[in-house]
Coordinates of C-alpha atoms and ligand atoms in Angstrom, one line a residue:
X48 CA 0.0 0.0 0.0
X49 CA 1.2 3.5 -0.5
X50 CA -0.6 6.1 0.4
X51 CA -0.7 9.6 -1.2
X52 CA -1.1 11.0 2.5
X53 CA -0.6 9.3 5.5
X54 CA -2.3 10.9 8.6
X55 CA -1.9 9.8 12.7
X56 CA -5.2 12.1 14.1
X57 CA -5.2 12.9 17.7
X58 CA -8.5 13.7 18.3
X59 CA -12.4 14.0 15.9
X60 CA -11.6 17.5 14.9
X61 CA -8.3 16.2 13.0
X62 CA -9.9 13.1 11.4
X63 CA -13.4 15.8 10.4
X64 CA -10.5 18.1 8.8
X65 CA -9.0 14.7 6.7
X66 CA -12.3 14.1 5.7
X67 CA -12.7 18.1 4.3
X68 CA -9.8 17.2 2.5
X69 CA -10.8 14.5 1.2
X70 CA -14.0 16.0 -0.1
X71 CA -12.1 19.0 -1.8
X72 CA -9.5 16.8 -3.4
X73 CA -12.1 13.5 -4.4
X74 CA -9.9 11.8 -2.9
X75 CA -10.7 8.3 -1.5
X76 CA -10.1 7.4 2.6
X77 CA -8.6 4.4 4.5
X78 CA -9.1 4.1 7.8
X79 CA -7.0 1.5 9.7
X80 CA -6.2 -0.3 13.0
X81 CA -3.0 -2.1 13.5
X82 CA -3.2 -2.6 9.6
X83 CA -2.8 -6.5 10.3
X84 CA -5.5 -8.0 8.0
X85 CA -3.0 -10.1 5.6
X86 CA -6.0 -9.1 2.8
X87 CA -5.6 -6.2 0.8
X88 CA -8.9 -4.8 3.0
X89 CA -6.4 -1.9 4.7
X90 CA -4.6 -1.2 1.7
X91 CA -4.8 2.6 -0.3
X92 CA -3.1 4.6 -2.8
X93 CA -5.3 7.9 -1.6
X94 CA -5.5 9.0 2.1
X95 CA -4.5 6.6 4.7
X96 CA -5.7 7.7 8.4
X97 CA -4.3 5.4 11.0
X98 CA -6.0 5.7 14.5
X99 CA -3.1 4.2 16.5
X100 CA -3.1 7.8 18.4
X101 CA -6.6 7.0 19.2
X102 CA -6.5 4.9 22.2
X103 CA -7.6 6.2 25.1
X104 CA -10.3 4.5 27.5
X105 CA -12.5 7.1 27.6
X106 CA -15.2 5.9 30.2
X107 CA -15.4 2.4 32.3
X108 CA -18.9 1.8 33.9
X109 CA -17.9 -0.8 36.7
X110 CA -21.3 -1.7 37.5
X111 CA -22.6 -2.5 34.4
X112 CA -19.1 -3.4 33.3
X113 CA -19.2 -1.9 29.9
X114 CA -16.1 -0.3 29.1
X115 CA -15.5 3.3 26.1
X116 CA -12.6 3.0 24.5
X117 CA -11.4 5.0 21.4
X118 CA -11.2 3.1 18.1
X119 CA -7.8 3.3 18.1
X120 CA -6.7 0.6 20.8
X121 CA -4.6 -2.4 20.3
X122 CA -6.5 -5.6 22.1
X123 CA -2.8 -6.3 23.8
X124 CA -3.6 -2.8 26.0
X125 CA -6.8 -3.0 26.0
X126 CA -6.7 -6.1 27.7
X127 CA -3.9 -5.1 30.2
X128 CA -6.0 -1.7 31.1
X129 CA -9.2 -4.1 31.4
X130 CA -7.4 -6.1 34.2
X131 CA -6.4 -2.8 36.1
X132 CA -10.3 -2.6 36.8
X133 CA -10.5 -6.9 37.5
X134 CA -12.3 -6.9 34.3
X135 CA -11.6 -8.9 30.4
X136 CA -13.1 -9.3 27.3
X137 CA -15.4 -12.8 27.6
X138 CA -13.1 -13.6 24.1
X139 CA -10.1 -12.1 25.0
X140 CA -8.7 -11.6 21.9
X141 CA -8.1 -14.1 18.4
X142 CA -5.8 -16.6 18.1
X143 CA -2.1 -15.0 16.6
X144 CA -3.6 -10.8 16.9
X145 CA -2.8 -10.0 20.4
X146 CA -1.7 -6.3 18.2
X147 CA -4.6 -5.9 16.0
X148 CA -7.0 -2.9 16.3
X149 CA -10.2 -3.4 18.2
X150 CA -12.1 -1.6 15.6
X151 CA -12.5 -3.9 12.8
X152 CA -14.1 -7.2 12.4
X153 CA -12.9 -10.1 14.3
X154 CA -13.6 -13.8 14.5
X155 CA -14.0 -16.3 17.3
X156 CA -14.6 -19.6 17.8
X157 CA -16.7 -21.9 20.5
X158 CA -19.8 -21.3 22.2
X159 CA -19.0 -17.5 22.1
X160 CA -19.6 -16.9 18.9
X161 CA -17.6 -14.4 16.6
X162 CA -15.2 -12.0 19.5
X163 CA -15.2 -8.7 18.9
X164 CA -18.9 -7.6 17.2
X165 CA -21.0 -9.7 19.7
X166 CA -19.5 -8.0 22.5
X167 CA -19.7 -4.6 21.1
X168 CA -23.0 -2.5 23.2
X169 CA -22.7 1.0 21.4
X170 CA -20.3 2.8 18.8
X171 CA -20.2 6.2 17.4
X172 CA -19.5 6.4 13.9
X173 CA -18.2 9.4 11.7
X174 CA -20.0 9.4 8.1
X175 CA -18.6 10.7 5.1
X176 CA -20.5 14.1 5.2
X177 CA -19.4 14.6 8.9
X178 CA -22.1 13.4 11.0
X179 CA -21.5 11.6 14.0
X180 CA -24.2 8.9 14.9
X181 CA -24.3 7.5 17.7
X182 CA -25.2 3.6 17.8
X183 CA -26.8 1.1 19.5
X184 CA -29.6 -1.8 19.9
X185 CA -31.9 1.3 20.8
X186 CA -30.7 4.1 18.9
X187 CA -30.0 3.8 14.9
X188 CA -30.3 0.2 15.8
X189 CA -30.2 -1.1 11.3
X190 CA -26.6 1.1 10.9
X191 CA -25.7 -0.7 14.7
X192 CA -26.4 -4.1 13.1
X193 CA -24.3 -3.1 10.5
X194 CA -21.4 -1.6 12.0
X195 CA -20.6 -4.1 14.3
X196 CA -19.0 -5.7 11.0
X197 CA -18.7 -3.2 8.7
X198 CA -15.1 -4.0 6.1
X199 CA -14.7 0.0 6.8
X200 CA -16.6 1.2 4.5
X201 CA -19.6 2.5 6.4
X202 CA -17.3 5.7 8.4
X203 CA -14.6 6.6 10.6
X204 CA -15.5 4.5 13.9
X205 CA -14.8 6.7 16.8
X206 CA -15.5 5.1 19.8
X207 CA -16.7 1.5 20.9
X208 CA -18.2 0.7 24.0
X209 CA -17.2 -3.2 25.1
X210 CA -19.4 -5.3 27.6
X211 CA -16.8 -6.9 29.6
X212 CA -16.8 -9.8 32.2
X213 CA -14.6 -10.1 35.7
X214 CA -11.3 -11.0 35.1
X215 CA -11.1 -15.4 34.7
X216 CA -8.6 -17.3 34.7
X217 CA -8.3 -20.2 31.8
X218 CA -6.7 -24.0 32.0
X219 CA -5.4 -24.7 28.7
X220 CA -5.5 -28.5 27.9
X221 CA -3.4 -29.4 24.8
X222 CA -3.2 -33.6 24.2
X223 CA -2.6 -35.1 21.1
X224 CA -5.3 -37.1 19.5
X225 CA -6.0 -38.2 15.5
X226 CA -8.1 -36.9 13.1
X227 CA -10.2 -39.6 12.8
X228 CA -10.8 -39.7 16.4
X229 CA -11.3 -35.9 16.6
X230 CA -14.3 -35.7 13.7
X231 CA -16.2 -39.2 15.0
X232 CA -16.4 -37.7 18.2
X233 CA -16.6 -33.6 17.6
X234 CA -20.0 -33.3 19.4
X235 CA -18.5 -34.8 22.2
X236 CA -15.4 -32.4 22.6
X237 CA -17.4 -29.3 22.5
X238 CA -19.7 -30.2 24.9
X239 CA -16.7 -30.8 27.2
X240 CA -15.0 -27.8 26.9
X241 CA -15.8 -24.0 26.6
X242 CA -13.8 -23.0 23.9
X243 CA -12.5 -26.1 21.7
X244 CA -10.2 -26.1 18.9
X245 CA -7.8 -28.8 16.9
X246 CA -4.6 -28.3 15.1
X247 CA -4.0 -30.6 12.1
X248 CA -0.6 -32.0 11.1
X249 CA -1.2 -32.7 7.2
X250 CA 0.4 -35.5 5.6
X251 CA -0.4 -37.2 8.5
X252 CA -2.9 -38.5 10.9
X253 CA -1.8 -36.4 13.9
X254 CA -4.1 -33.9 15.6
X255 CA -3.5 -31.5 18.9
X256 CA -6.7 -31.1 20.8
X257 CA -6.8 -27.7 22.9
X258 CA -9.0 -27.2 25.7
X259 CA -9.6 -23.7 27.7
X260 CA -11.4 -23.4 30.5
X261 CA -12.4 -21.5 33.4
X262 CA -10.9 -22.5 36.7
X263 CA -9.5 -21.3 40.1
X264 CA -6.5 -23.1 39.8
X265 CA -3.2 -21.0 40.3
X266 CA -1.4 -19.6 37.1
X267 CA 1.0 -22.0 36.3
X268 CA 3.7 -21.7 33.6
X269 CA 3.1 -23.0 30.1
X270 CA 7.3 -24.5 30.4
X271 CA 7.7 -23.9 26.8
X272 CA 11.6 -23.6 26.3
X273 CA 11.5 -24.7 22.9
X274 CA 9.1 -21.9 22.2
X275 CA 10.1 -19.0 24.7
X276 CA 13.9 -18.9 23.4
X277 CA 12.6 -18.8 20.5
X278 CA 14.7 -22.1 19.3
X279 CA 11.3 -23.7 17.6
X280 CA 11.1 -20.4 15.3
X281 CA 15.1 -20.5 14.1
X282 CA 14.9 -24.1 13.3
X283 CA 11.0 -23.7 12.0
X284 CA 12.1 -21.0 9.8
X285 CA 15.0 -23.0 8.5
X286 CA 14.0 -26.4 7.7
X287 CA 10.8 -24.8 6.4
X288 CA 13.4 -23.0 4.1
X289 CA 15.0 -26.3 3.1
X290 CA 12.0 -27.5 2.2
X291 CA 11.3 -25.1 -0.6
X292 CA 13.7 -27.1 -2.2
X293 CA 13.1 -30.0 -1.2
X294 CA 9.6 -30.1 -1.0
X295 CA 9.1 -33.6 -0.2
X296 CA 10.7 -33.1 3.7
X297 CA 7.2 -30.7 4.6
X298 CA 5.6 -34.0 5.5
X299 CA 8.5 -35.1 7.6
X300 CA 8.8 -31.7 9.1
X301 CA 4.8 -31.5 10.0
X302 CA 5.3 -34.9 11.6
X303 CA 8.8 -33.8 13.3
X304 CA 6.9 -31.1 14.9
X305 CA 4.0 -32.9 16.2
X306 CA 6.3 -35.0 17.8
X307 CA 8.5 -32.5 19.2
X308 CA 5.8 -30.4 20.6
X309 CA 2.7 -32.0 20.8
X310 CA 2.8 -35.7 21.9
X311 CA 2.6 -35.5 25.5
X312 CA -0.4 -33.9 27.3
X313 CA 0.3 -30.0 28.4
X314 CA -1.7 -28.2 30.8
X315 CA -1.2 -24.4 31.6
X316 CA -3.4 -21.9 33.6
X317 CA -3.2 -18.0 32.9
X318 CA -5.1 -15.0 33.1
X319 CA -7.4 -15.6 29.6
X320 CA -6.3 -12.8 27.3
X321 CA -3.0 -14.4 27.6
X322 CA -4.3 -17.6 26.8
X323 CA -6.8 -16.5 23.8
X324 CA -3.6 -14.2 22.5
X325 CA -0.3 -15.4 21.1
X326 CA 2.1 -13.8 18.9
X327 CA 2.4 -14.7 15.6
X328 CA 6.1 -14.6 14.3
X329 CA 5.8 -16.2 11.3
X330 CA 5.2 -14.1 7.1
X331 CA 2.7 -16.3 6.1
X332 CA -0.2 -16.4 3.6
X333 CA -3.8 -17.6 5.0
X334 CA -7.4 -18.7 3.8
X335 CA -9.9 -18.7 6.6
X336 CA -13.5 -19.7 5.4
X337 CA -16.8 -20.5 7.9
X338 CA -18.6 -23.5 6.9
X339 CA -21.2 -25.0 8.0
X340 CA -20.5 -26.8 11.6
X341 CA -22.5 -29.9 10.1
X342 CA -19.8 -29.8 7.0
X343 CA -16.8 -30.0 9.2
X344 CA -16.4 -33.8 9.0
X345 CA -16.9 -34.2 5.1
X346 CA -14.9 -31.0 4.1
X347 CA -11.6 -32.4 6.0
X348 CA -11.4 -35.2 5.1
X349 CA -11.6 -34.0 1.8
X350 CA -9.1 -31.7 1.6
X351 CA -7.1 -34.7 3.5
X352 CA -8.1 -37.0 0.3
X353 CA -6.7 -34.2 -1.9
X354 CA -3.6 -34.1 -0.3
X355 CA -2.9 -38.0 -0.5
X356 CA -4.1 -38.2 -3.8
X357 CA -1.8 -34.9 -5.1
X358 CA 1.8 -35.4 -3.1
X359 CA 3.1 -32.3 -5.2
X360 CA 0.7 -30.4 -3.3
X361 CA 2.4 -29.4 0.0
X362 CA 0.5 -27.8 3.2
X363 CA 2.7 -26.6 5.7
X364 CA 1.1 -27.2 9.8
X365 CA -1.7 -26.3 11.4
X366 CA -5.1 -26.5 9.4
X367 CA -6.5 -24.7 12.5
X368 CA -10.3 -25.8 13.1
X369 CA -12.5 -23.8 15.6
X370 CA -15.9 -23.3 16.1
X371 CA -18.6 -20.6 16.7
X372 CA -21.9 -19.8 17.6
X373 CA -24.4 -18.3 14.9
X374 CA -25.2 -14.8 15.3
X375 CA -27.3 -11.8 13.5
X376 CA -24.9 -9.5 12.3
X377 CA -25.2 -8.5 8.7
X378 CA -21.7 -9.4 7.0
X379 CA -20.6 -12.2 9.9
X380 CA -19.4 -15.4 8.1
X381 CA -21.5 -16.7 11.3
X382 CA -24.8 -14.8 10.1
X383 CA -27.8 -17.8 11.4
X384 CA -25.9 -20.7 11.7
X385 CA -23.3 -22.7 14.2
X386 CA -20.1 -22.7 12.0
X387 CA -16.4 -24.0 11.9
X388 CA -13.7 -21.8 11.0
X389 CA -11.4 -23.7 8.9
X390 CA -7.8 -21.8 8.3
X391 CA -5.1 -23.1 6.2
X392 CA -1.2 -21.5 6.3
X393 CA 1.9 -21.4 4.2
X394 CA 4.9 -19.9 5.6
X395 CA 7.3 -17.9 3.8
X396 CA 10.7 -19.0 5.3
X397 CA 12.7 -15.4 5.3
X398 CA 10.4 -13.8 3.3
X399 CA 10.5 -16.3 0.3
X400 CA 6.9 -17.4 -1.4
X401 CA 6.5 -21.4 -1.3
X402 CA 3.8 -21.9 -4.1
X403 CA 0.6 -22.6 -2.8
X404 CA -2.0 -22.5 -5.8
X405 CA -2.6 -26.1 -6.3
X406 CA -3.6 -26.0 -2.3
X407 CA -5.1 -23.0 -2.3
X408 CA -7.3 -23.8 -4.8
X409 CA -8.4 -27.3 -4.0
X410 CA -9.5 -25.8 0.1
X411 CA -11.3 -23.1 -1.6
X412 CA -13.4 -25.2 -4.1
X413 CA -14.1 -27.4 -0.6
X414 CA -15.5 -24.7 1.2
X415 CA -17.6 -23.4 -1.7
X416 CA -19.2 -26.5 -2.2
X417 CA -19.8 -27.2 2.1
X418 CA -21.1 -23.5 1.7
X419 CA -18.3 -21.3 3.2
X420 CA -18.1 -18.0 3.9
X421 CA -14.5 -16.7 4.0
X422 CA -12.9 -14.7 6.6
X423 CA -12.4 -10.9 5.0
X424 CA -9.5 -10.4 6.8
X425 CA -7.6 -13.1 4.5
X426 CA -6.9 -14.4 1.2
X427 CA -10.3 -15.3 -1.2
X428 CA -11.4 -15.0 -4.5
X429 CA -15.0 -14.3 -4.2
X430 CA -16.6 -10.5 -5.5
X431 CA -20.5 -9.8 -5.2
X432 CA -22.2 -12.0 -7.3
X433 CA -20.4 -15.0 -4.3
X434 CA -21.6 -12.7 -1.2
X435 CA -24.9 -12.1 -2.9
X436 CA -25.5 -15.4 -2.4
X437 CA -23.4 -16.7 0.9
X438 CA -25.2 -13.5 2.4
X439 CA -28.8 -13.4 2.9
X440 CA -28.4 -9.8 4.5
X441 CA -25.8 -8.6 1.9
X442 CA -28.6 -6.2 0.0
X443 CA -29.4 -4.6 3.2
X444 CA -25.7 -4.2 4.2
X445 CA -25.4 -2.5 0.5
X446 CA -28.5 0.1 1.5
X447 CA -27.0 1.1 4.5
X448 CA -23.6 1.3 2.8
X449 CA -25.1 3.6 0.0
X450 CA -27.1 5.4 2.2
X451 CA -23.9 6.5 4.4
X452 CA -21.3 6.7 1.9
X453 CA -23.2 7.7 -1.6
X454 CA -19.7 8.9 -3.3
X455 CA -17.7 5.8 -2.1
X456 CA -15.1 7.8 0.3
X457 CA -14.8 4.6 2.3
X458 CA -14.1 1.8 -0.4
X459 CA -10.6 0.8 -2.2
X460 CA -9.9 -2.1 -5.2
X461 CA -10.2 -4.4 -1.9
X462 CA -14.3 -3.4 -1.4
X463 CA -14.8 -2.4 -5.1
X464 CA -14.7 -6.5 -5.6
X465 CA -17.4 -6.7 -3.2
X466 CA -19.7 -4.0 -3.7
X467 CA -19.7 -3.9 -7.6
Ligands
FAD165 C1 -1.1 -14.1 11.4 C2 -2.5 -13.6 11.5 C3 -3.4 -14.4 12.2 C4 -4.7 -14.1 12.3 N1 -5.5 -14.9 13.0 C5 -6.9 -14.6 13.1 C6 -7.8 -15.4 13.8 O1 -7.4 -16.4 14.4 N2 -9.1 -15.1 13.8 C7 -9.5 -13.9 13.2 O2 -10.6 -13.6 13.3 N3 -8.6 -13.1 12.5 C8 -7.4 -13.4 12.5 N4 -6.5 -12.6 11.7 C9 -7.1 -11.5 11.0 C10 -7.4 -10.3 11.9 O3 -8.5 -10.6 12.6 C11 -7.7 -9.1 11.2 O4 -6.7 -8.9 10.4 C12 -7.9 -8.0 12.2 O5 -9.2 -7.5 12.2 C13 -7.0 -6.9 12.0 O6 -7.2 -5.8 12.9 P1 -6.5 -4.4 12.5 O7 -6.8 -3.5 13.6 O8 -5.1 -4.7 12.1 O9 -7.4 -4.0 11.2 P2 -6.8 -3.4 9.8 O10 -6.2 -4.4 9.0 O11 -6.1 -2.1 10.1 O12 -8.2 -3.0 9.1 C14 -9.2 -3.9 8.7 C15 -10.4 -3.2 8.2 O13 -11.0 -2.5 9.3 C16 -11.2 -1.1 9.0 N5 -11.0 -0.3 10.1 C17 -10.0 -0.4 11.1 N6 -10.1 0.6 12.0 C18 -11.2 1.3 11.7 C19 -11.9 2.4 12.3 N7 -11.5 2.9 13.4 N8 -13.0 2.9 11.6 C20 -13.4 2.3 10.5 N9 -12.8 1.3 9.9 C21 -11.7 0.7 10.5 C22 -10.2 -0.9 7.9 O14 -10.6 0.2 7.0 C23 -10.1 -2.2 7.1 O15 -11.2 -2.3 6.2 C24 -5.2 -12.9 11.7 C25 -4.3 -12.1 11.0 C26 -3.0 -12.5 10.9 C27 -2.0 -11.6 10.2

């Protein structure tokens, strides 16, 4: 992405003034968080505003336990001021975006249903001729619906007012299982724990089974040398390297690191955002689609029949599965049903592209035909005529768009692909 401008607003006036500027010069706006989404969603070649000065918790209501914050917060501080008042985020965070913004669109897993939107009460949003709405279930409650996951292209978000729950500690169970095991018996493992999720090993048969949890046991340490020296990354990163010559050793390495990490049972208690949150330290390319929860069986082992049947086509560990609850918001890959959140990887060992298409395409044909919805942080192929149809409330999200934004000051190539 670059930017004609590049802005850093301190406070509404500033971001009011951008928009004047905008106006005068027809010139197009991005607004953006951490600028994280591996997409091309944040990217511009107009005016980029970046809301990172933006961060300030403006108001926390400890009885209700609803908590203002600008639009500009990281979920890493967010979390860490949340805990000053013994409060957290029920979803602390997403897997691997302990940095990103708070303002976007986020996904979940588990009985929670998608993080970030479903625990949003009330936002204010600035619109492209400079109004400032106020939102809520009870006041502009269609644009509220909308907002909660809104691609950016509705306003500036301001402010976001979180509902929050008393700080809980989580027991993370990790034991290693197979895949076979894990999709005969899925029903089973989330019913026994709160928020449930599986790492793949492809190429192989291997699965790690991750349990979190709320407890009162005492934080305990999660004893990960190989990870906390960061040893795992160096030698990751480097065989993953040899490999791109060698492509044949990505099985051997998938199954080298299952063994390595993941053969023993691991259990490790925390305060939750630092379970739910992890860095990611890895360049990587990702597809992320919501199926069906009913779909998860068939759709894995498919793209596991592909594999064996293809053994040019390398996938590089985890296929990360996780589940949640259906939920009403407009553009949610969860909108009325139960879904599993399938994401697929491939590093880039020191920045160098391992080719991916052969995989890439074969998981995304899968997930269209289980009905998937794909993440719109990450990598897909789909433009309107695909949401038209994945979408039953995509015509009403395009109303409220138009209605807001009539020139287009909020879109980019990323959102022309899904609008027109
Ligand atoms: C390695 C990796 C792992 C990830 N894992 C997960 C995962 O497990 N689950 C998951 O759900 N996601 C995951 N993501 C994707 C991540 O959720 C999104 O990229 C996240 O929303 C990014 O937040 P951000 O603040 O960086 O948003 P940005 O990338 O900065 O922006 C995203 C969109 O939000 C808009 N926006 C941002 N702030 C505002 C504002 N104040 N007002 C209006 N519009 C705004 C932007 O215009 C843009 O359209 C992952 C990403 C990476 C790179």
């Amino acid at each position: 992405s670059s930017p004609e401008l590049s802005f850093q607003p301190t406070s509404v006036e500033e971001i009011k003034e951008i928009l004047d500027l905008a106006r005068q010069r027809s010139k197009r706006v991005k607004v953006v968080g951490a600028g994280h989404s591996p997409s091309d969603i944040a990217c511009t070649d107009d005016f980029m505003v970046q809301m990172g000065k933006m961060n300030k918790i403006l108001k926390v209501d400890e009885e209700k336990r609803q908590v203002m914050v600008e639009a500009g917060i990281l979920l890493s501080d967010l979390n860490v001021e949340l805990s000053k008042y013994g409060l957290a985020l029920p979803k602390g965070g997403v897997a691997a975006i302990a940095k990103a913004g708070v303002a976007p669109y986020l996904c979940g897993w588990e009985r929670h249903g998608i993080v970030s939107p479903r625990q949003v009460v009330a936002l204010t949003l600035l619109t492209a001729s400079g109004e400032i709405l106020e939102c809520s279930e009870s006041i502009n409650a269609e644009i509220f619906q909308a907002a909660r996951l809104h691609l950016g292209c509705l306003g500036v978000v301001l402010t976001i007012t979180f509902q929050c729950v008393p700080e809980f500690y989580l027991l993370e169970t990790t034991f290693p299982s197979t895949l076979q095991e894990v999709l005969d018996n899925l029903d089973s493992h989330l019913r026994r724990s709160e928020y449930f999720r599986f790492l793949w090993f492809p190429h192989s048969e291997n699965v790690s089974v991750i349990y979190q949890d709320h407890t009162n046991k005492p934080p305990s340490s999660s004893a990960s040398w190989f990870w906390d020296y960061a040893v795992g990354y160096y030698l990751l990163e480097f065989l993953l390297w040899i490999s791109t010559f060698l492509p044949g050793l990505v099985c051997w390495i998938n199954r080298f690191f299952f063994w390595l990490l993941f053969k023993g049972k691991v259990e490790h208690v925390d305060l939750s955002y630092k379970i739910f949150n992890y860095e990611c330290r890895f360049r990587q390319h990702v597809q992320d689609w919501a199926i069906p929860i009913e779909k998860t069986k068939e759709a894995l082992l498919e793209l596991k029949t592909v594999l064996e049947n293809n053994p040019k086509v390398v996938a590089h560990y985890p296929v990360e599965v996780r589940f949640a609850r259906g939920d009403d918001i407009l553009l949610s890959p969860c909108f009325q049903r139960d879904s599993c959140y399938m994401n697929i990887i491939m590093y880039r060992p020191y920045g160098k592209d391992v080719p991916r298409l052969d995989y890439w395409l074969a998981y995304e044909s899968i997930m269209k035909k289980a009905g998937g919805r794909p993440h719109w942080a990450k990598a897909h192929t789909c433009t309107r005529k695909d949401f038209e149809k994945m979408y039953p409330g995509f015509r009403k999200f395009c109303t409220i768009r138009e209605e807001l934004d009539p020139t287009g000051m909020f879109l980019n190539v990323y959102l022309e692909k899904v609008f027109y």
